mmCIF file of C-alpha atoms in Angstrom:
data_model
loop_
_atom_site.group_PDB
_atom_site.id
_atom_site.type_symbol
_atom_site.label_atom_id
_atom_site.label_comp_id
_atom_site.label_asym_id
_atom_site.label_seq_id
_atom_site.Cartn_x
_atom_site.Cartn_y
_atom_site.Cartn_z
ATOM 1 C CA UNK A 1075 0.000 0.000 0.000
ATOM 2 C CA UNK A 1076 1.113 3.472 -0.323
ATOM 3 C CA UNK A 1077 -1.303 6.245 -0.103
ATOM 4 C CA UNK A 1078 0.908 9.402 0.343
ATOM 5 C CA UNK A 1079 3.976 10.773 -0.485
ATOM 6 C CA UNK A 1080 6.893 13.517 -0.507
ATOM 7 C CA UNK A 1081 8.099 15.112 -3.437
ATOM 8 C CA UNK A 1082 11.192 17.557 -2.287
ATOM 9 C CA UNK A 1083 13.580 17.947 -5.520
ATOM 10 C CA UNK A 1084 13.824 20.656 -8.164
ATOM 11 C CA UNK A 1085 12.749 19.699 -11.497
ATOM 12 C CA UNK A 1086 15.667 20.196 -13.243
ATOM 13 C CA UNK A 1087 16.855 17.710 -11.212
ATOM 14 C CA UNK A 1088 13.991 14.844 -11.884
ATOM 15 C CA UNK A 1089 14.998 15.541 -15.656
ATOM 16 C CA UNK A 1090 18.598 15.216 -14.555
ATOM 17 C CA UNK A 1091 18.573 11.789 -12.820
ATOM 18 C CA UNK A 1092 16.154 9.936 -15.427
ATOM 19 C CA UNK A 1093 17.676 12.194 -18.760
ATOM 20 C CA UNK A 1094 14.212 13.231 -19.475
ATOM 21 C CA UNK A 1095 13.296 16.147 -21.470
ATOM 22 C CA UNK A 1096 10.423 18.165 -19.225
ATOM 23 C CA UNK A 1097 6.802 19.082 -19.678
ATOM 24 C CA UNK A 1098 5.082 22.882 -19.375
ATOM 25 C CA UNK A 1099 2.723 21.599 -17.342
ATOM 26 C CA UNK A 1100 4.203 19.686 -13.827
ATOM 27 C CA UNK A 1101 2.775 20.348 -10.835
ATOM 28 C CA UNK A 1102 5.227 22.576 -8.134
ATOM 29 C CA UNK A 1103 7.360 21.377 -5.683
ATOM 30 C CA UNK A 1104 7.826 20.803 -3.147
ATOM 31 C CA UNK A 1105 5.094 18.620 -2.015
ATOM 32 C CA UNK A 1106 5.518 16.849 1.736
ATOM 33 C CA UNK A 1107 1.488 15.205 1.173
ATOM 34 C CA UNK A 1108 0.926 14.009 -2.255
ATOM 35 C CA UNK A 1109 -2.707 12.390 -2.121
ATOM 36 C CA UNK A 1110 -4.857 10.359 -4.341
ATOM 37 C CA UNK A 1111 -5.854 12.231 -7.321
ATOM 38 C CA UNK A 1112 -3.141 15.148 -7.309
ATOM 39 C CA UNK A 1113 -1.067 16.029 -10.475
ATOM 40 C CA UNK A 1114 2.469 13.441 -9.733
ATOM 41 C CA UNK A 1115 5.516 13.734 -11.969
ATOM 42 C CA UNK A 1116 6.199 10.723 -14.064
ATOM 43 C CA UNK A 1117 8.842 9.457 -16.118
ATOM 44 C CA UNK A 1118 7.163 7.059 -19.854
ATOM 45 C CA UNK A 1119 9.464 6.094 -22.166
ATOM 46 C CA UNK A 1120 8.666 6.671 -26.010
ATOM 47 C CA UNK A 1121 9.722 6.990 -29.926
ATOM 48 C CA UNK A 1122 10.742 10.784 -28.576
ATOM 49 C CA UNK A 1123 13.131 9.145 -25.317
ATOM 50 C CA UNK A 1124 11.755 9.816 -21.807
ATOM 51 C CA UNK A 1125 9.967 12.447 -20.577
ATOM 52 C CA UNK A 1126 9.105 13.902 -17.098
ATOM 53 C CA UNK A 1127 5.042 14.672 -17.567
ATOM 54 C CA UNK A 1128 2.570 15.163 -15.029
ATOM 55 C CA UNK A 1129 -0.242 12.535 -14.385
ATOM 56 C CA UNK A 1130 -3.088 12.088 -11.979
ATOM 57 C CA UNK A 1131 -2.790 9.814 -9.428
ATOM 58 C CA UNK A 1132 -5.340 7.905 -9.370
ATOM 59 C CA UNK A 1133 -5.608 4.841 -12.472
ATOM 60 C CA UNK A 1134 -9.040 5.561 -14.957
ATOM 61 C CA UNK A 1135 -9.850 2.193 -16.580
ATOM 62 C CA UNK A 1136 -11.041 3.283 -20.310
ATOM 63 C CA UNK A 1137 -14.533 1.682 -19.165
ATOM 64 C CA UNK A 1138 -14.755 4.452 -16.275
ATOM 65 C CA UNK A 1139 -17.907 7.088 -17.582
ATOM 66 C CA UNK A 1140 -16.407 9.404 -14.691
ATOM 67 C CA UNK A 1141 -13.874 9.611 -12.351
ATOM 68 C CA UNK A 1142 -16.113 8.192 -9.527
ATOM 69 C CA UNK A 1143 -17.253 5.270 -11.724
ATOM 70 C CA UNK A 1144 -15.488 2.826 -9.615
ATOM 71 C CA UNK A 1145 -12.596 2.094 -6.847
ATOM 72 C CA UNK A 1146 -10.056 4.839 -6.921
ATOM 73 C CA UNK A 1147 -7.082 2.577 -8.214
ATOM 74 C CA UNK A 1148 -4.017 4.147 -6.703
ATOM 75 C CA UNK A 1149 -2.098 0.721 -6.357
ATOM 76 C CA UNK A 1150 -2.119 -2.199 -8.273
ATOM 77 C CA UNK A 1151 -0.737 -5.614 -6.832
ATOM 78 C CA UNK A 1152 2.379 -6.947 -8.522
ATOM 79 C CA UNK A 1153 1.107 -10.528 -7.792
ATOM 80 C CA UNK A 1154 -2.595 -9.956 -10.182
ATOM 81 C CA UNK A 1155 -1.612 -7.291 -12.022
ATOM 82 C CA UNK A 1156 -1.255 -8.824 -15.609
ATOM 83 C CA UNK A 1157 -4.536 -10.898 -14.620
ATOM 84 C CA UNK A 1158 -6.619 -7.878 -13.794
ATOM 85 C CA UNK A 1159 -8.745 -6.321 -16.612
ATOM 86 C CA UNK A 1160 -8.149 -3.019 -15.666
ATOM 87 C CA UNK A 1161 -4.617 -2.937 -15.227
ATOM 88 C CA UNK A 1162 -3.226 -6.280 -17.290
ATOM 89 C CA UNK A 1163 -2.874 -4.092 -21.134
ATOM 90 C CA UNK A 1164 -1.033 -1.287 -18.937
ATOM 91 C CA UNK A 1165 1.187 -3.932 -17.190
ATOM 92 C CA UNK A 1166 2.485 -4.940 -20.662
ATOM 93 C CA UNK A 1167 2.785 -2.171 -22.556
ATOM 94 C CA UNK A 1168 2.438 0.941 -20.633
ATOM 95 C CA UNK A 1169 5.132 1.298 -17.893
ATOM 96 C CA UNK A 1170 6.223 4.063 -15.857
ATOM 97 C CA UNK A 1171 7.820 5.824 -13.181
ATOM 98 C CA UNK A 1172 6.686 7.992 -10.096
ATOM 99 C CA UNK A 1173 9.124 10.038 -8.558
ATOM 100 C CA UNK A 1174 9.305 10.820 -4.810
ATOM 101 C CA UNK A 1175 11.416 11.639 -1.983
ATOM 102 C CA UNK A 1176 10.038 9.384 0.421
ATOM 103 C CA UNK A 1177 5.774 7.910 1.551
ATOM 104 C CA UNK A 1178 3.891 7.964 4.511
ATOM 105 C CA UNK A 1179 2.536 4.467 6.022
ATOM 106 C CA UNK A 1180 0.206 4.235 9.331
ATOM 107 C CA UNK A 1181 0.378 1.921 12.497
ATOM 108 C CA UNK A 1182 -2.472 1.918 14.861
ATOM 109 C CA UNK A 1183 -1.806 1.305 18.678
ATOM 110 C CA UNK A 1184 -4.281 -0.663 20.876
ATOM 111 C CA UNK A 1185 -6.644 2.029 20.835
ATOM 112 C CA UNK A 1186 -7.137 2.263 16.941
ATOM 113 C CA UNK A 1187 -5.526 5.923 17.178
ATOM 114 C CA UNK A 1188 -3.281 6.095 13.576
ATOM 115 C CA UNK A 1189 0.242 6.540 14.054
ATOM 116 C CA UNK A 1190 1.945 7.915 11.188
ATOM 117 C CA UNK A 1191 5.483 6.843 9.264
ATOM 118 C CA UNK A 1192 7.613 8.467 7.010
ATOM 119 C CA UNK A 1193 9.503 5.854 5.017
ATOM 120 C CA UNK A 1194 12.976 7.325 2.366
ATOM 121 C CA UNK A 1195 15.798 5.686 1.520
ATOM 122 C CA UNK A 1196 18.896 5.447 3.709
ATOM 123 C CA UNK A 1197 20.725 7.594 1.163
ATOM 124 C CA UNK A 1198 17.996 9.716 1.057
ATOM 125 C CA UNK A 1199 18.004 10.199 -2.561
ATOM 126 C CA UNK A 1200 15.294 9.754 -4.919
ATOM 127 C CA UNK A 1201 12.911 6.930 -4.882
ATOM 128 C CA UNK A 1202 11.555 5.570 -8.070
ATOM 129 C CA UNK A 1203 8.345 3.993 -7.557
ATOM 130 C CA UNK A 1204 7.224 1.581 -10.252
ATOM 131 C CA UNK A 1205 4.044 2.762 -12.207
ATOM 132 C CA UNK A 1206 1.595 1.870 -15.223
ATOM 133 C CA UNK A 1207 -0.436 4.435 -17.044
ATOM 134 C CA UNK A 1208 -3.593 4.895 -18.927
ATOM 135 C CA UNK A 1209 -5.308 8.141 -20.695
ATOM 136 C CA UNK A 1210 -8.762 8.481 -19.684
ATOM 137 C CA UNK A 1211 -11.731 10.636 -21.190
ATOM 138 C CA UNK A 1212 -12.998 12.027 -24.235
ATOM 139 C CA UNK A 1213 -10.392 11.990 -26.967
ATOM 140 C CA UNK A 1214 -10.711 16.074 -26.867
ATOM 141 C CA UNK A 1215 -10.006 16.147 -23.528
ATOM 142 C CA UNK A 1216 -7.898 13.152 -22.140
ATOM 143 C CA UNK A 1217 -5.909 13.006 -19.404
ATOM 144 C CA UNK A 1218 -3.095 10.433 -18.529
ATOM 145 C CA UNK A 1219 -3.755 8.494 -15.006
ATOM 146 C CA UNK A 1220 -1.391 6.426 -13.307
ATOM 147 C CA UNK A 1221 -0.939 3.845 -9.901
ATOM 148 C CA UNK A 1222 1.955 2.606 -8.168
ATOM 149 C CA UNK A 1223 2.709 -1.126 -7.904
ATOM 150 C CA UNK A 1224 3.087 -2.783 -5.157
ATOM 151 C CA UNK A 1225 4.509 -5.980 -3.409
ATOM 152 C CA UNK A 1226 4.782 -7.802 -0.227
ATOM 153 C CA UNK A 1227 6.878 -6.024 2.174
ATOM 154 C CA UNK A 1228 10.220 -6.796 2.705
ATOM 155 C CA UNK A 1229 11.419 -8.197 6.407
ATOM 156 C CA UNK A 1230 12.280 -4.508 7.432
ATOM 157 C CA UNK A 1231 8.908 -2.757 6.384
ATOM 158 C CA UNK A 1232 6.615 -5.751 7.430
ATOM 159 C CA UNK A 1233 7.732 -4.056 10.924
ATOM 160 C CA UNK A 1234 5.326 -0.907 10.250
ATOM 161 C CA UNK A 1235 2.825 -2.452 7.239
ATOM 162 C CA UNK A 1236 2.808 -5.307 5.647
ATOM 163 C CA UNK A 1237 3.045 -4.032 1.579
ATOM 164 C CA UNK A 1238 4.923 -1.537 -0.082
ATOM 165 C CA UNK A 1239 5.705 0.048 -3.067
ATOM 166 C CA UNK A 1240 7.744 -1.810 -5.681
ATOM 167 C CA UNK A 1241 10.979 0.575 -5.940
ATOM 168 C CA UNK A 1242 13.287 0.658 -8.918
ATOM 169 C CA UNK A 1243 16.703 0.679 -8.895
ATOM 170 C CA UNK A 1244 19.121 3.021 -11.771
ATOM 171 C CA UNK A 1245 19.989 -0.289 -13.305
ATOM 172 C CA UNK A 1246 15.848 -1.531 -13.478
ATOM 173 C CA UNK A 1247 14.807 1.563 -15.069
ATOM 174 C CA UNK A 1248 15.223 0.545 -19.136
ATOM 175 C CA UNK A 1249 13.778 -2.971 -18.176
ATOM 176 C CA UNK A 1250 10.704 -0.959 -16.456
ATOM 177 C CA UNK A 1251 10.075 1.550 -19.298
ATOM 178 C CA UNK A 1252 10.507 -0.974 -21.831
ATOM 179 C CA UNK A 1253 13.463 0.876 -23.261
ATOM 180 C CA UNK A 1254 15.308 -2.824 -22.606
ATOM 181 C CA UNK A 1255 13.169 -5.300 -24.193
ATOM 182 C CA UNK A 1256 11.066 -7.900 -22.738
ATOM 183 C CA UNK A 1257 11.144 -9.164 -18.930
ATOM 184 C CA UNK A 1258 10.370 -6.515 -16.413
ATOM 185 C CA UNK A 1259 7.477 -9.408 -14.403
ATOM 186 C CA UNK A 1260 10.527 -10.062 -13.074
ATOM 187 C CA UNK A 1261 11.326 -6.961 -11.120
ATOM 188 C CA UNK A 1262 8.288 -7.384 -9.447
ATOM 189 C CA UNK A 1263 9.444 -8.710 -6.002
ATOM 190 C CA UNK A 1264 9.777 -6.753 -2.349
ATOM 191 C CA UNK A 1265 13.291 -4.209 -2.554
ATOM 192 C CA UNK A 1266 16.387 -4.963 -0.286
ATOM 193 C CA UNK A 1267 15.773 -4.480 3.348
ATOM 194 C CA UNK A 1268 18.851 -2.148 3.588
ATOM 195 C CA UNK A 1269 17.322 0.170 1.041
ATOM 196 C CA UNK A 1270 14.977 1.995 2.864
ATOM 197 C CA UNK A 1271 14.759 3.612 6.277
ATOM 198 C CA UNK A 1272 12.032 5.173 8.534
ATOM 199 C CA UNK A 1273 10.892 7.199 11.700
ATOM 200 C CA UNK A 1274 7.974 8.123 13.774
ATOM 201 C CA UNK A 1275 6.146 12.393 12.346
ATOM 202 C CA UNK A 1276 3.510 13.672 14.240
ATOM 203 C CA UNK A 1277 0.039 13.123 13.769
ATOM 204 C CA UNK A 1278 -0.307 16.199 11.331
ATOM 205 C CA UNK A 1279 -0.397 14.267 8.678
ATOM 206 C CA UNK A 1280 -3.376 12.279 8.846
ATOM 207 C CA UNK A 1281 -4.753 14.534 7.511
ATOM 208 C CA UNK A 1282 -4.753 15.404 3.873
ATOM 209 C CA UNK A 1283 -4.620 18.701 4.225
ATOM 210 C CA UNK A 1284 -1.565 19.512 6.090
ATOM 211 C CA UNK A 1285 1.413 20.498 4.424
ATOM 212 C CA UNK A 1286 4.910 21.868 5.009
ATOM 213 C CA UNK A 1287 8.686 20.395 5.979
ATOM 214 C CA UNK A 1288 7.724 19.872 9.129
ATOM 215 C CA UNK A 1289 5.454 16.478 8.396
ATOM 216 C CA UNK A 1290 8.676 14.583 7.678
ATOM 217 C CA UNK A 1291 10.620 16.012 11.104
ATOM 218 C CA UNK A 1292 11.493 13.008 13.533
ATOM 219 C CA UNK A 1293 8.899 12.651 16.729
ATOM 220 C CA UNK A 1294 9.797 10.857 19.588
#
């Protein structure tokens, strides 16, 4: 599951790390509480080389009349993805990347009170969260939806919840875009334990409202 996330680096730098040329159109940053159905900044892969593009968060089937039609797909299981009908074309040939700085995952103590997490890497550089796409909507007026993929957590997550994102490594990303041929169902599996790290922020965060720095400052 992931159902928030941090965005804290300069565009120019997004472009920089994936050599992708940029769109008009991305949404600012930074963003400490990216939620379901915001503007994200993806990296696709196509005849023109990558490019850094804004998306919605928030998968559209093409069978979707509206927005609301159905579930609000932000995440799509790496275990049925190809099998699912609304994510299964995508899986194949429509592959992408999220960028973020680091996501948000809840505990709950005995009480049922949510206790929030913010999860980066140790190095805390950029995380690349694997993605499929799909445009959505009148021809005229399309817009291009994506969801994260996700896997079984790892030993060290399955401490806090018990999926994750699917995170790409530099070397993964051809395979993942497709820019490397055929192959990328098997990337699909739960990242290193020693990749990522994480630490107690305050309860600001629940909601989705908040914003600022300060939601991804240690509490004890």
């Amino acid at each position: 599951m992931c159902g928030r996330f941090v965005v804290n680096a300069q565009i120019d730098e997004m472009a920089r790390l994936f050599t992708a040329l940029t769109s008009n159109a991305l949404p600012p940053v930074p963003n400490f509480n990216v939620c379901p159905t915001n503007q994200v900044h993806v990296v696709r892969s196509g005849d023109a080389g990558r490019q850094l593009l804004p998306m919605r968060w928030g998968f559209l089937p093409k069978w979707y009349k509206t927005e609301s039609a159905g579930p609000l797909l932000i995440n799509a299981r790496a275990e049925t993805i190809a099998e699912k009908p609304a994510f299964r074309e995508a899986c194949r040939a429509r592959r992408c990347i999220l960028i973020a700085t680091g996501f948000y995952e809840w505990t709950k103590t005995a009480e049922g009170a949510r206790l929030p997490w913010y999860i980066q890497r140790r190095d805390e550089g950029a995380i690349a969260f694997a993605g499929i796409w799909q445009d959505w909507g009148p021809e005229a007026d399309q817009q291009a939806t994506c969801a994260i993929v996700t896997t079984p957590a790892n030993r060290h997550m399955a401490e806090i919840h018990h999926r994750m994102p699917l995170i790409l490594e530099p070397d993964d990303w051809p395979l993942w875009l497709g820019e490397a041929g055929h192959g990328a169902a098997r990337l699909m599996r739960p990242g290193a334990d020693e990749v990522l790290s994480y630490h107690r922020v305050a309860r600001a965060v629940n909601s989705n409202r908040a914003s600022g720095a300060e939601l991804v400052m240690p509490v004890a």
